[in-house]
PDB file of C-alpha atoms in Angstrom:
ATOM      1  CA  UNK O   1      27.729  -0.307  20.497  1.00 71.00           C
ATOM      2  CA  UNK O   2      30.951  -1.090  18.427  1.00 79.00           C
ATOM      3  CA  UNK O   3      30.982  -2.311  14.874  1.00 77.00           C
ATOM      4  CA  UNK O   4      30.963  -6.080  16.012  1.00 84.00           C
ATOM      5  CA  UNK O   5      28.082  -5.334  18.234  1.00 84.00           C
ATOM      6  CA  UNK O   6      25.914  -3.600  15.501  1.00 82.00           C
ATOM      7  CA  UNK O   7      26.735  -6.487  12.991  1.00 85.00           C
ATOM      8  CA  UNK O   8      25.329  -9.049  15.633  1.00 89.00           C
ATOM      9  CA  UNK O   9      22.058  -7.012  16.224  1.00 87.00           C
ATOM     10  CA  UNK O  10      21.629  -6.578  12.426  1.00 86.00           C
ATOM     11  CA  UNK O  11      22.142 -10.193  11.999  1.00 90.00           C
ATOM     12  CA  UNK O  12      19.406 -11.141  14.705  1.00 91.00           C
ATOM     13  CA  UNK O  13      17.319  -8.631  12.578  1.00 86.00           C
ATOM     14  CA  UNK O  14      17.998 -10.325   9.124  1.00 88.00           C
ATOM     15  CA  UNK O  15      17.493 -13.620  10.689  1.00 90.00           C
ATOM     16  CA  UNK O  16      14.116 -12.345  11.969  1.00 88.00           C
ATOM     17  CA  UNK O  17      13.028 -10.990   8.455  1.00 84.00           C
ATOM     18  CA  UNK O  18      13.541 -14.548   7.063  1.00 86.00           C
ATOM     19  CA  UNK O  19      12.309 -16.619  10.172  1.00 86.00           C
ATOM     20  CA  UNK O  20       8.786 -17.332   8.569  1.00 79.00           C
ATOM     21  CA  UNK O  21      10.353 -18.762   5.505  1.00 73.00           C
ATOM     22  CA  UNK O  22       7.512 -17.287   3.446  1.00 64.00           C
ATOM     23  CA  UNK O  23       9.203 -14.141   1.984  1.00 62.00           C
ATOM     24  CA  UNK O  24       8.571 -13.492  -1.865  1.00 61.00           C
ATOM     25  CA  UNK O  25      10.839 -12.661  -4.346  1.00 68.00           C
ATOM     26  CA  UNK O  26       9.989  -8.879  -4.265  1.00 66.00           C
ATOM     27  CA  UNK O  27      10.721  -8.927  -0.289  1.00 66.00           C
ATOM     28  CA  UNK O  28      13.800 -10.734  -0.657  1.00 71.00           C
ATOM     29  CA  UNK O  29      15.279  -8.491  -3.617  1.00 72.00           C
ATOM     30  CA  UNK O  30      14.085  -5.390  -1.529  1.00 70.00           C
ATOM     31  CA  UNK O  31      16.261  -6.674   1.633  1.00 76.00           C
ATOM     32  CA  UNK O  32      19.207  -7.545  -0.594  1.00 75.00           C
ATOM     33  CA  UNK O  33      19.093  -3.823  -1.987  1.00 72.00           C
ATOM     34  CA  UNK O  34      18.696  -2.324   1.518  1.00 72.00           C
ATOM     35  CA  UNK O  35      21.592  -4.325   2.750  1.00 71.00           C
ATOM     36  CA  UNK O  36      23.902  -3.306  -0.142  1.00 70.00           C
ATOM     37  CA  UNK O  37      22.685   0.501   0.179  1.00 66.00           C
ATOM     38  CA  UNK O  38      23.339   0.408   4.082  1.00 66.00           C
ATOM     39  CA  UNK O  39      27.062  -1.073   3.357  1.00 62.00           C
ATOM     40  CA  UNK O  40      27.786   1.914   1.627  1.00 61.00           C
ATOM     41  CA  UNK O  41      27.200   4.040   4.614  1.00 61.00           C
ATOM     42  CA  UNK O  42      30.187   5.792   6.383  1.00 60.00           C
ATOM     43  CA  UNK O  43      31.487   3.213   9.110  1.00 60.00           C
ATOM     44  CA  UNK O  44      28.637   0.809   8.505  1.00 61.00           C
ATOM     45  CA  UNK O  45      29.016  -2.964   8.770  1.00 61.00           C
ATOM     46  CA  UNK O  46      29.214  -5.000   5.591  1.00 71.00           C
ATOM     47  CA  UNK O  47      25.364  -5.273   5.540  1.00 73.00           C
ATOM     48  CA  UNK O  48      25.576  -7.345   2.248  1.00 77.00           C
ATOM     49  CA  UNK O  49      28.036  -9.812   3.767  1.00 83.00           C
ATOM     50  CA  UNK O  50      25.420 -10.328   6.748  1.00 84.00           C
ATOM     51  CA  UNK O  51      22.729 -10.693   4.197  1.00 81.00           C
ATOM     52  CA  UNK O  52      24.662 -13.460   2.383  1.00 86.00           C
ATOM     53  CA  UNK O  53      25.565 -15.345   5.674  1.00 88.00           C
ATOM     54  CA  UNK O  54      21.910 -15.365   6.853  1.00 87.00           C
ATOM     55  CA  UNK O  55      20.768 -16.316   3.465  1.00 84.00           C
ATOM     56  CA  UNK O  56      23.022 -19.212   3.235  1.00 86.00           C
ATOM     57  CA  UNK O  57      22.493 -20.050   7.009  1.00 89.00           C
ATOM     58  CA  UNK O  58      26.348 -19.666   7.870  1.00 93.00           C
ATOM     59  CA  UNK O  59      25.129 -17.845  11.141  1.00 93.00           C
ATOM     60  CA  UNK O  60      22.603 -18.493  13.691  1.00 94.00           C
ATOM     61  CA  UNK O  61      20.857 -16.542  16.476  1.00 94.00           C
ATOM     62  CA  UNK O  62      23.088 -18.258  19.311  1.00 95.00           C
ATOM     63  CA  UNK O  63      26.392 -17.113  17.456  1.00 96.00           C
ATOM     64  CA  UNK O  64      25.092 -13.666  17.178  1.00 94.00           C
ATOM     65  CA  UNK O  65      23.636 -13.511  20.853  1.00 95.00           C
ATOM     66  CA  UNK O  66      27.090 -14.401  21.826  1.00 95.00           C
ATOM     67  CA  UNK O  67      28.658 -11.136  20.621  1.00 94.00           C
ATOM     68  CA  UNK O  68      26.174  -9.154  22.935  1.00 93.00           C
ATOM     69  CA  UNK O  69      27.239  -8.917  26.387  1.00 92.00           C
ATOM     70  CA  UNK O  70      25.460  -5.572  27.492  1.00 90.00           C
ATOM     71  CA  UNK O  71      21.815  -6.724  28.665  1.00 89.00           C
ATOM     72  CA  UNK O  72      20.497  -3.537  26.898  1.00 85.00           C
ATOM     73  CA  UNK O  73      22.117  -4.541  23.687  1.00 88.00           C
ATOM     74  CA  UNK O  74      20.555  -7.794  23.853  1.00 91.00           C
ATOM     75  CA  UNK O  75      17.069  -6.305  25.091  1.00 88.00           C
ATOM     76  CA  UNK O  76      17.311  -3.958  21.824  1.00 85.00           C
ATOM     77  CA  UNK O  77      18.234  -6.979  19.701  1.00 88.00           C
ATOM     78  CA  UNK O  78      15.014  -8.930  21.013  1.00 91.00           C
ATOM     79  CA  UNK O  79      12.746  -5.727  20.335  1.00 86.00           C
ATOM     80  CA  UNK O  80      13.857  -5.174  16.782  1.00 83.00           C
ATOM     81  CA  UNK O  81      13.438  -8.824  16.021  1.00 88.00           C
ATOM     82  CA  UNK O  82       9.925  -9.027  17.334  1.00 87.00           C
ATOM     83  CA  UNK O  83       9.310  -5.965  15.382  1.00 81.00           C
ATOM     84  CA  UNK O  84      10.487  -7.280  12.391  1.00 82.00           C
ATOM     85  CA  UNK O  85       8.560 -10.634  12.591  1.00 82.00           C
ATOM     86  CA  UNK O  86       5.424  -8.484  13.420  1.00 80.00           C
ATOM     87  CA  UNK O  87       5.883  -6.013  10.376  1.00 74.00           C
ATOM     88  CA  UNK O  88       3.839  -7.742   7.821  1.00 69.00           C
ATOM     89  CA  UNK O  89       1.349  -9.189  10.499  1.00 66.00           C
ATOM     90  CA  UNK O  90       1.206 -10.866  13.612  1.00 64.00           C
ATOM     91  CA  UNK O  91       3.774 -13.680  14.048  1.00 75.00           C
ATOM     92  CA  UNK O  92       3.111 -16.845  12.607  1.00 81.00           C
ATOM     93  CA  UNK O  93       4.195 -20.193  14.159  1.00 86.00           C
ATOM     94  CA  UNK O  94       7.730 -20.509  12.703  1.00 87.00           C
ATOM     95  CA  UNK O  95       8.261 -16.826  13.928  1.00 87.00           C
ATOM     96  CA  UNK O  96       7.060 -17.460  17.313  1.00 88.00           C
ATOM     97  CA  UNK O  97       9.454 -20.501  17.451  1.00 91.00           C
ATOM     98  CA  UNK O  98      12.341 -18.385  16.231  1.00 92.00           C
ATOM     99  CA  UNK O  99      11.440 -15.598  18.921  1.00 92.00           C
ATOM    100  CA  UNK O 100      11.286 -18.209  21.819  1.00 92.00           C
ATOM    101  CA  UNK O 101      14.434 -19.502  20.686  1.00 94.00           C
ATOM    102  CA  UNK O 102      16.272 -16.312  20.681  1.00 94.00           C
ATOM    103  CA  UNK O 103      14.693 -15.329  24.017  1.00 93.00           C
ATOM    104  CA  UNK O 104      16.652 -18.228  25.347  1.00 93.00           C
ATOM    105  CA  UNK O 105      20.011 -17.721  23.652  1.00 95.00           C
ATOM    106  CA  UNK O 106      19.613 -13.911  24.871  1.00 94.00           C
ATOM    107  CA  UNK O 107      19.107 -14.844  28.434  1.00 93.00           C
ATOM    108  CA  UNK O 108      16.169 -12.447  28.794  1.00 90.00           C
ATOM    109  CA  UNK O 109      13.647 -12.271  31.486  1.00 86.00           C
ATOM    110  CA  UNK O 110      10.328 -13.933  30.341  1.00 85.00           C
ATOM    111  CA  UNK O 111       7.959 -11.283  31.622  1.00 85.00           C
ATOM    112  CA  UNK O 112       9.806  -8.445  29.930  1.00 82.00           C
ATOM    113  CA  UNK O 113       9.908 -10.411  26.728  1.00 85.00           C
ATOM    114  CA  UNK O 114       6.250 -11.128  26.679  1.00 85.00           C
ATOM    115  CA  UNK O 115       5.750  -7.286  27.213  1.00 84.00           C
ATOM    116  CA  UNK O 116       7.646  -6.557  24.241  1.00 83.00           C
ATOM    117  CA  UNK O 117       5.637  -9.072  22.222  1.00 84.00           C
ATOM    118  CA  UNK O 118       2.240  -7.719  23.639  1.00 84.00           C
ATOM    119  CA  UNK O 119       3.248  -4.155  22.482  1.00 80.00           C
ATOM    120  CA  UNK O 120       4.252  -5.310  18.914  1.00 80.00           C
ATOM    121  CA  UNK O 121       1.136  -7.299  18.714  1.00 80.00           C
ATOM    122  CA  UNK O 122      -1.021  -4.400  19.524  1.00 79.00           C
ATOM    123  CA  UNK O 123       0.547  -2.218  17.100  1.00 77.00           C
ATOM    124  CA  UNK O 124       0.469  -5.171  14.305  1.00 76.00           C
ATOM    125  CA  UNK O 125      -3.030  -5.976  15.213  1.00 78.00           C
ATOM    126  CA  UNK O 126      -4.544  -2.361  15.474  1.00 78.00           C
ATOM    127  CA  UNK O 127      -7.880  -2.047  13.900  1.00 78.00           C
ATOM    128  CA  UNK O 128      -8.567   0.397  10.932  1.00 81.00           C
ATOM    129  CA  UNK O 129     -10.471   3.411  11.420  1.00 70.00           C
ATOM    130  CA  UNK O 130     -14.331   3.301  11.248  1.00 62.00           C
ATOM    131  CA  UNK O 131     -14.369   7.020  10.878  1.00 65.00           C
ATOM    132  CA  UNK O 132     -16.314   8.140   7.692  1.00 64.00           C
ATOM    133  CA  UNK O 133     -14.977  11.145   6.090  1.00 65.00           C
ATOM    134  CA  UNK O 134     -15.377  13.097   2.834  1.00 76.00           C
ATOM    135  CA  UNK O 135     -12.254  14.764   1.782  1.00 82.00           C
ATOM    136  CA  UNK O 136     -11.473  17.026  -0.929  1.00 87.00           C
ATOM    137  CA  UNK O 137      -8.173  16.957  -2.875  1.00 89.00           C
ATOM    138  CA  UNK O 138      -6.618  19.945  -0.944  1.00 92.00           C
ATOM    139  CA  UNK O 139      -7.556  17.970   2.289  1.00 93.00           C
ATOM    140  CA  UNK O 140      -6.239  14.656   1.361  1.00 95.00           C
ATOM    141  CA  UNK O 141      -2.925  16.354   0.288  1.00 96.00           C
ATOM    142  CA  UNK O 142      -2.775  18.051   3.747  1.00 95.00           C
ATOM    143  CA  UNK O 143      -3.700  14.785   5.348  1.00 94.00           C
ATOM    144  CA  UNK O 144      -0.754  13.011   3.540  1.00 96.00           C
ATOM    145  CA  UNK O 145       1.841  15.666   4.364  1.00 96.00           C
ATOM    146  CA  UNK O 146       0.805  15.551   8.113  1.00 94.00           C
ATOM    147  CA  UNK O 147       1.242  11.609   8.019  1.00 93.00           C
ATOM    148  CA  UNK O 148       4.425  11.924   6.336  1.00 95.00           C
ATOM    149  CA  UNK O 149       5.796  14.544   8.724  1.00 95.00           C
ATOM    150  CA  UNK O 150       4.716  12.528  11.833  1.00 93.00           C
ATOM    151  CA  UNK O 151       6.290   9.475  10.484  1.00 91.00           C
ATOM    152  CA  UNK O 152       9.312  11.310   9.707  1.00 90.00           C
ATOM    153  CA  UNK O 153       9.343  12.389  13.450  1.00 90.00           C
ATOM    154  CA  UNK O 154       8.834   8.904  14.659  1.00 88.00           C
ATOM    155  CA  UNK O 155      12.100   7.820  12.834  1.00 82.00           C
ATOM    156  CA  UNK O 156      13.862  10.298  15.076  1.00 83.00           C
ATOM    157  CA  UNK O 157      12.478   8.567  18.412  1.00 81.00           C
ATOM    158  CA  UNK O 158      15.103   6.166  20.138  1.00 74.00           C
ATOM    159  CA  UNK O 159      12.789   3.554  20.943  1.00 71.00           C
ATOM    160  CA  UNK O 160      12.591   0.624  18.455  1.00 68.00           C
ATOM    161  CA  UNK O 161       8.957  -0.107  18.933  1.00 70.00           C
ATOM    162  CA  UNK O 162       8.169   3.438  18.157  1.00 75.00           C
ATOM    163  CA  UNK O 163       9.452   2.864  14.437  1.00 75.00           C
ATOM    164  CA  UNK O 164       7.276  -0.075  14.293  1.00 78.00           C
ATOM    165  CA  UNK O 165       4.183   2.098  14.455  1.00 84.00           C
ATOM    166  CA  UNK O 166       5.208   3.609  10.873  1.00 85.00           C
ATOM    167  CA  UNK O 167       3.930   0.975   8.974  1.00 85.00           C
ATOM    168  CA  UNK O 168       0.323   0.741  10.574  1.00 87.00           C
ATOM    169  CA  UNK O 169       0.153   4.284  10.263  1.00 91.00           C
ATOM    170  CA  UNK O 170       0.833   4.073   6.353  1.00 91.00           C
ATOM    171  CA  UNK O 171      -1.764   1.359   6.086  1.00 91.00           C
ATOM    172  CA  UNK O 172      -4.354   3.766   8.087  1.00 91.00           C
ATOM    173  CA  UNK O 173      -3.246   6.420   5.726  1.00 93.00           C
ATOM    174  CA  UNK O 174      -4.030   4.383   2.609  1.00 94.00           C
ATOM    175  CA  UNK O 175      -7.312   3.134   4.136  1.00 93.00           C
ATOM    176  CA  UNK O 176      -8.773   6.698   4.690  1.00 92.00           C
ATOM    177  CA  UNK O 177      -7.596   7.775   1.014  1.00 94.00           C
ATOM    178  CA  UNK O 178      -9.343   4.527  -0.409  1.00 93.00           C
ATOM    179  CA  UNK O 179     -12.496   5.645   1.810  1.00 91.00           C
ATOM    180  CA  UNK O 180     -12.410   8.983   0.521  1.00 91.00           C
ATOM    181  CA  UNK O 181     -12.894   7.592  -2.833  1.00 92.00           C
ATOM    182  CA  UNK O 182     -15.664   5.119  -1.988  1.00 90.00           C
ATOM    183  CA  UNK O 183     -13.620   1.896  -1.498  1.00 92.00           C
ATOM    184  CA  UNK O 184     -13.783   0.029   1.748  1.00 88.00           C
ATOM    185  CA  UNK O 185     -10.426  -1.578   1.891  1.00 90.00           C
ATOM    186  CA  UNK O 186      -9.169  -4.528   4.415  1.00 89.00           C
ATOM    187  CA  UNK O 187      -5.415  -5.114   5.463  1.00 88.00           C
ATOM    188  CA  UNK O 188      -4.957  -7.618   3.153  1.00 87.00           C
ATOM    189  CA  UNK O 189      -5.584  -5.579   0.236  1.00 92.00           C
ATOM    190  CA  UNK O 190      -3.705  -2.628   1.503  1.00 92.00           C
ATOM    191  CA  UNK O 191      -0.494  -4.730   2.185  1.00 88.00           C
ATOM    192  CA  UNK O 192      -0.721  -6.071  -1.285  1.00 88.00           C
ATOM    193  CA  UNK O 193      -0.771  -2.620  -2.681  1.00 92.00           C
ATOM    194  CA  UNK O 194       2.124  -1.491  -0.796  1.00 90.00           C
ATOM    195  CA  UNK O 195       3.881  -4.631  -1.896  1.00 84.00           C
ATOM    196  CA  UNK O 196       2.992  -4.327  -5.655  1.00 88.00           C
ATOM    197  CA  UNK O 197       4.292  -0.524  -5.235  1.00 90.00           C
ATOM    198  CA  UNK O 198       7.583  -1.995  -3.787  1.00 82.00           C
ATOM    199  CA  UNK O 199       7.082  -0.898  -0.254  1.00 81.00           C
ATOM    200  CA  UNK O 200       7.877  -4.075   1.360  1.00 73.00           C
ATOM    201  CA  UNK O 201       6.595  -4.369   4.984  1.00 73.00           C
ATOM    202  CA  UNK O 202       9.521  -6.459   6.345  1.00 76.00           C
ATOM    203  CA  UNK O 203      12.179  -4.798   4.202  1.00 75.00           C
ATOM    204  CA  UNK O 204      11.124  -1.232   5.094  1.00 74.00           C
ATOM    205  CA  UNK O 205      11.451  -1.954   9.114  1.00 73.00           C
ATOM    206  CA  UNK O 206      14.831  -3.471   8.403  1.00 77.00           C
ATOM    207  CA  UNK O 207      15.959  -0.357   6.773  1.00 75.00           C
ATOM    208  CA  UNK O 208      14.479   1.764   9.302  1.00 72.00           C
ATOM    209  CA  UNK O 209      16.279   0.141  12.161  1.00 71.00           C
ATOM    210  CA  UNK O 210      19.422  -0.481  10.135  1.00 72.00           C
ATOM    211  CA  UNK O 211      19.449   3.530   9.907  1.00 71.00           C
ATOM    212  CA  UNK O 212      18.686   4.147  13.178  1.00 69.00           C
ATOM    213  CA  UNK O 213      21.163   1.682  14.541  1.00 71.00           C
ATOM    214  CA  UNK O 214      23.761   3.270  12.364  1.00 67.00           C
ATOM    215  CA  UNK O 215      22.983   6.695  13.200  1.00 63.00           C
ATOM    216  CA  UNK O 216      23.523   5.966  16.887  1.00 58.00           C
ATOM    217  CA  UNK O 217      20.082   6.575  18.110  1.00 51.00           C
ATOM    218  CA  UNK O 218      18.356   3.109  18.753  1.00 54.00           C
ATOM    219  CA  UNK O 219      18.379   2.402  22.457  1.00 48.00           C
ATOM    220  CA  UNK O 220      19.487   5.628  23.707  1.00 44.00           C
ATOM    221  CA  UNK O 221      15.973   6.120  25.477  1.00 39.00           C
ATOM    222  CA  UNK O 222      17.718   7.873  28.454  1.00 33.00           C
ATOM    223  CA  UNK O 223      19.127  10.547  26.246  1.00 34.00           C
ATOM    224  CA  UNK O 224      16.037  11.209  24.282  1.00 35.00           C
ATOM    225  CA  UNK O 225      16.612  13.229  21.124  1.00 34.00           C
ATOM    226  CA  UNK O 226      20.058  14.018  21.899  1.00 37.00           C
ATOM    227  CA  UNK O 227      23.458  13.366  20.171  1.00 37.00           C
ATOM    228  CA  UNK O 228      22.066  10.760  17.519  1.00 42.00           C
ATOM    229  CA  UNK O 229      19.463  13.384  16.140  1.00 43.00           C
ATOM    230  CA  UNK O 230      21.737  14.716  13.378  1.00 44.00           C
ATOM    231  CA  UNK O 231      22.871  11.286  12.190  1.00 43.00           C
ATOM    232  CA  UNK O 232      19.402  10.094  12.011  1.00 49.00           C
ATOM    233  CA  UNK O 233      18.104  12.636   9.438  1.00 57.00           C
ATOM    234  CA  UNK O 234      18.701  10.068   6.806  1.00 57.00           C
ATOM    235  CA  UNK O 235      16.187   7.708   8.351  1.00 59.00           C
ATOM    236  CA  UNK O 236      13.691  10.507   8.756  1.00 71.00           C
ATOM    237  CA  UNK O 237      13.903  11.515   5.151  1.00 77.00           C
ATOM    238  CA  UNK O 238      13.264   8.154   4.364  1.00 81.00           C
ATOM    239  CA  UNK O 239      10.013   7.571   6.249  1.00 86.00           C
ATOM    240  CA  UNK O 240       8.955  11.004   5.060  1.00 92.00           C
ATOM    241  CA  UNK O 241       9.471  10.382   1.498  1.00 92.00           C
ATOM    242  CA  UNK O 242       8.034   6.763   1.583  1.00 91.00           C
ATOM    243  CA  UNK O 243       4.726   7.906   3.369  1.00 94.00           C
ATOM    244  CA  UNK O 244       4.393  10.851   1.089  1.00 96.00           C
ATOM    245  CA  UNK O 245       4.613   9.179  -1.929  1.00 96.00           C
ATOM    246  CA  UNK O 246       2.614   6.117  -0.927  1.00 96.00           C
ATOM    247  CA  UNK O 247      -0.177   8.560   0.102  1.00 97.00           C
ATOM    248  CA  UNK O 248      -0.089  10.341  -3.247  1.00 97.00           C
ATOM    249  CA  UNK O 249       0.036   7.074  -5.238  1.00 97.00           C
ATOM    250  CA  UNK O 250      -2.936   5.977  -3.244  1.00 97.00           C
ATOM    251  CA  UNK O 251      -4.679   9.287  -4.204  1.00 96.00           C
ATOM    252  CA  UNK O 252      -4.065   8.450  -7.907  1.00 96.00           C
ATOM    253  CA  UNK O 253      -5.041   4.703  -7.711  1.00 97.00           C
ATOM    254  CA  UNK O 254      -8.114   5.049  -5.844  1.00 96.00           C
ATOM    255  CA  UNK O 255      -9.354   8.378  -7.607  1.00 94.00           C
ATOM    256  CA  UNK O 256      -8.908   6.772 -11.059  1.00 94.00           C
ATOM    257  CA  UNK O 257     -11.051   3.565  -9.966  1.00 94.00           C
ATOM    258  CA  UNK O 258      -8.248   1.003  -9.025  1.00 94.00           C
ATOM    259  CA  UNK O 259      -7.432   0.761 -12.992  1.00 92.00           C
ATOM    260  CA  UNK O 260      -3.495   1.321 -12.812  1.00 94.00           C
ATOM    261  CA  UNK O 261      -1.362  -1.493 -14.138  1.00 94.00           C
ATOM    262  CA  UNK O 262       1.388  -3.086 -12.092  1.00 93.00           C
ATOM    263  CA  UNK O 263       3.829  -1.553 -14.120  1.00 94.00           C
ATOM    264  CA  UNK O 264       2.277   1.786 -13.854  1.00 96.00           C
ATOM    265  CA  UNK O 265       1.832   1.461  -9.936  1.00 96.00           C
ATOM    266  CA  UNK O 266       5.590   0.677  -9.601  1.00 93.00           C
ATOM    267  CA  UNK O 267       6.647   3.590 -12.266  1.00 95.00           C
ATOM    268  CA  UNK O 268       4.098   6.187 -10.553  1.00 97.00           C
ATOM    269  CA  UNK O 269       5.816   5.393  -6.949  1.00 95.00           C
ATOM    270  CA  UNK O 270       9.212   5.812  -8.051  1.00 93.00           C
ATOM    271  CA  UNK O 271       8.673   8.998  -9.778  1.00 96.00           C
ATOM    272  CA  UNK O 272       6.544  10.134  -6.606  1.00 96.00           C
ATOM    273  CA  UNK O 273       9.522   8.862  -4.276  1.00 93.00           C
ATOM    274  CA  UNK O 274      11.844  10.918  -6.144  1.00 92.00           C
ATOM    275  CA  UNK O 275       9.841  14.030  -5.786  1.00 93.00           C
ATOM    276  CA  UNK O 276       9.005  13.419  -2.006  1.00 94.00           C
ATOM    277  CA  UNK O 277      12.967  13.106  -1.298  1.00 90.00           C
ATOM    278  CA  UNK O 278      13.220  16.648  -2.757  1.00 89.00           C
ATOM    279  CA  UNK O 279      10.042  17.873  -0.940  1.00 91.00           C
ATOM    280  CA  UNK O 280      11.240  16.595   2.425  1.00 87.00           C
ATOM    281  CA  UNK O 281      13.903  19.139   2.956  1.00 86.00           C
ATOM    282  CA  UNK O 282      11.552  21.837   3.064  1.00 92.00           C
ATOM    283  CA  UNK O 283       9.918  20.094   6.146  1.00 93.00           C
ATOM    284  CA  UNK O 284      12.961  18.845   8.052  1.00 90.00           C
ATOM    285  CA  UNK O 285      12.591  21.685  10.673  1.00 91.00           C
ATOM    286  CA  UNK O 286       8.841  20.585  11.307  1.00 92.00           C
ATOM    287  CA  UNK O 287       9.674  16.870  11.509  1.00 91.00           C
ATOM    288  CA  UNK O 288      12.252  17.563  14.179  1.00 88.00           C
ATOM    289  CA  UNK O 289       9.963  19.857  15.992  1.00 91.00           C
ATOM    290  CA  UNK O 290       7.198  17.274  15.811  1.00 92.00           C
ATOM    291  CA  UNK O 291       9.798  14.499  17.063  1.00 88.00           C
ATOM    292  CA  UNK O 292      10.557  16.842  20.221  1.00 87.00           C
ATOM    293  CA  UNK O 293       6.840  16.807  21.399  1.00 88.00           C
ATOM    294  CA  UNK O 294       6.397  12.859  20.878  1.00 86.00           C
ATOM    295  CA  UNK O 295       7.177   9.884  22.877  1.00 82.00           C
ATOM    296  CA  UNK O 296       6.656   5.932  22.540  1.00 78.00           C
ATOM    297  CA  UNK O 297       3.241   5.955  24.437  1.00 82.00           C
ATOM    298  CA  UNK O 298       1.676   8.790  22.322  1.00 87.00           C
ATOM    299  CA  UNK O 299       2.732   6.903  19.122  1.00 85.00           C
ATOM    300  CA  UNK O 300       1.196   3.634  20.160  1.00 81.00           C
ATOM    301  CA  UNK O 301      -2.215   5.599  21.036  1.00 83.00           C
ATOM    302  CA  UNK O 302      -2.103   7.377  17.507  1.00 84.00           C
ATOM    303  CA  UNK O 303      -1.654   3.676  15.955  1.00 83.00           C
ATOM    304  CA  UNK O 304      -4.771   2.410  18.059  1.00 76.00           C
ATOM    305  CA  UNK O 305      -6.957   5.399  17.940  1.00 72.00           C
ATOM    306  CA  UNK O 306      -6.059   7.566  14.646  1.00 66.00           C
TER     307      UNK O 306
END
C-alpha cells in the first residue's frame, strides 16, 4: 500500500470517527492529538492535514474510495470504518447510513460487508462477565498485567477486527476490578470512566489502526506475524501501557470508594501511563510470544466468554 492509499484508508477511518455527529470535545481533541502524533512518524502521511480535511468537509468517502483500486484495500478500509463506528457502542442510525454509503462507493459485496458488521457488532455488544470473584491486591495486579500483555499481543495481529477487541477487553477488566471492590457496574458507567480518564474509545481505535497501518501490518493476513512485526511494536506498547494504566487507575478508584475528582483521575492516569510505558519493555518478549499463539477467532472468543 503506497502513501496515497494509506491516506485514503486513514481518511475513511476519520470520516467514520465523525459519522455520528455527536463526538464530544474530549474525543475531538484526542483524535486531533493522535493525528498530530502520527504525522511525526517516519514516512507517515500528514495525518493532521487529513484530520482538518475531514473536519472541514473538504473530502468525502467517494473521493477517498476512488484512490483504492485493490479489492483487499477496499475491504480493509470498510473493516476499519465499521470498527471505528462500533468502538463506543453499536452503530447508531447516522453511522449505519454512513456505512451503507461507504459500502456502495467501495463497491463491496453486500454479503461480505454484512458479515464484517455482524462480527464487529458481536464484539461491541459482548456481555459483561457474570462471574463473581473476590481477588486480593496481588491477584488484581496479576490480572491487570495479564490483560495488558494480551492487549499488546492483539495489537500485533494483522486482522483489523482483532484490534477492535482491545476496548471490550478493557471494559471487562474495569468491570471485574469494580466488582472486586463491591461495585456492580454497567457499560455506560465504564465508558464514562474511561472518557474521564482521557481514554477515548473512538480515538483509541483510530490510533491503533493508524499505527498498525503505518507499520505495514494491517491486512497482511496471509503473512501472519511476519515482516510487519518489528514495526508494529509501537502499537503494542501503546495498547499494553493504556490497558495497564487503566487497570491500575480503576484499582485505586474503586478501592477508594469512587471518591477521586475528575482532575485527580486524569492526573493519576497520566502518571500511571508514564510508568506503564517504561514497564512495557520488560514484557516485550512475552507480548510477542503471546501474539504468536493467537488468531482472530480466539480473540473474539475471549471477548465473548472472558
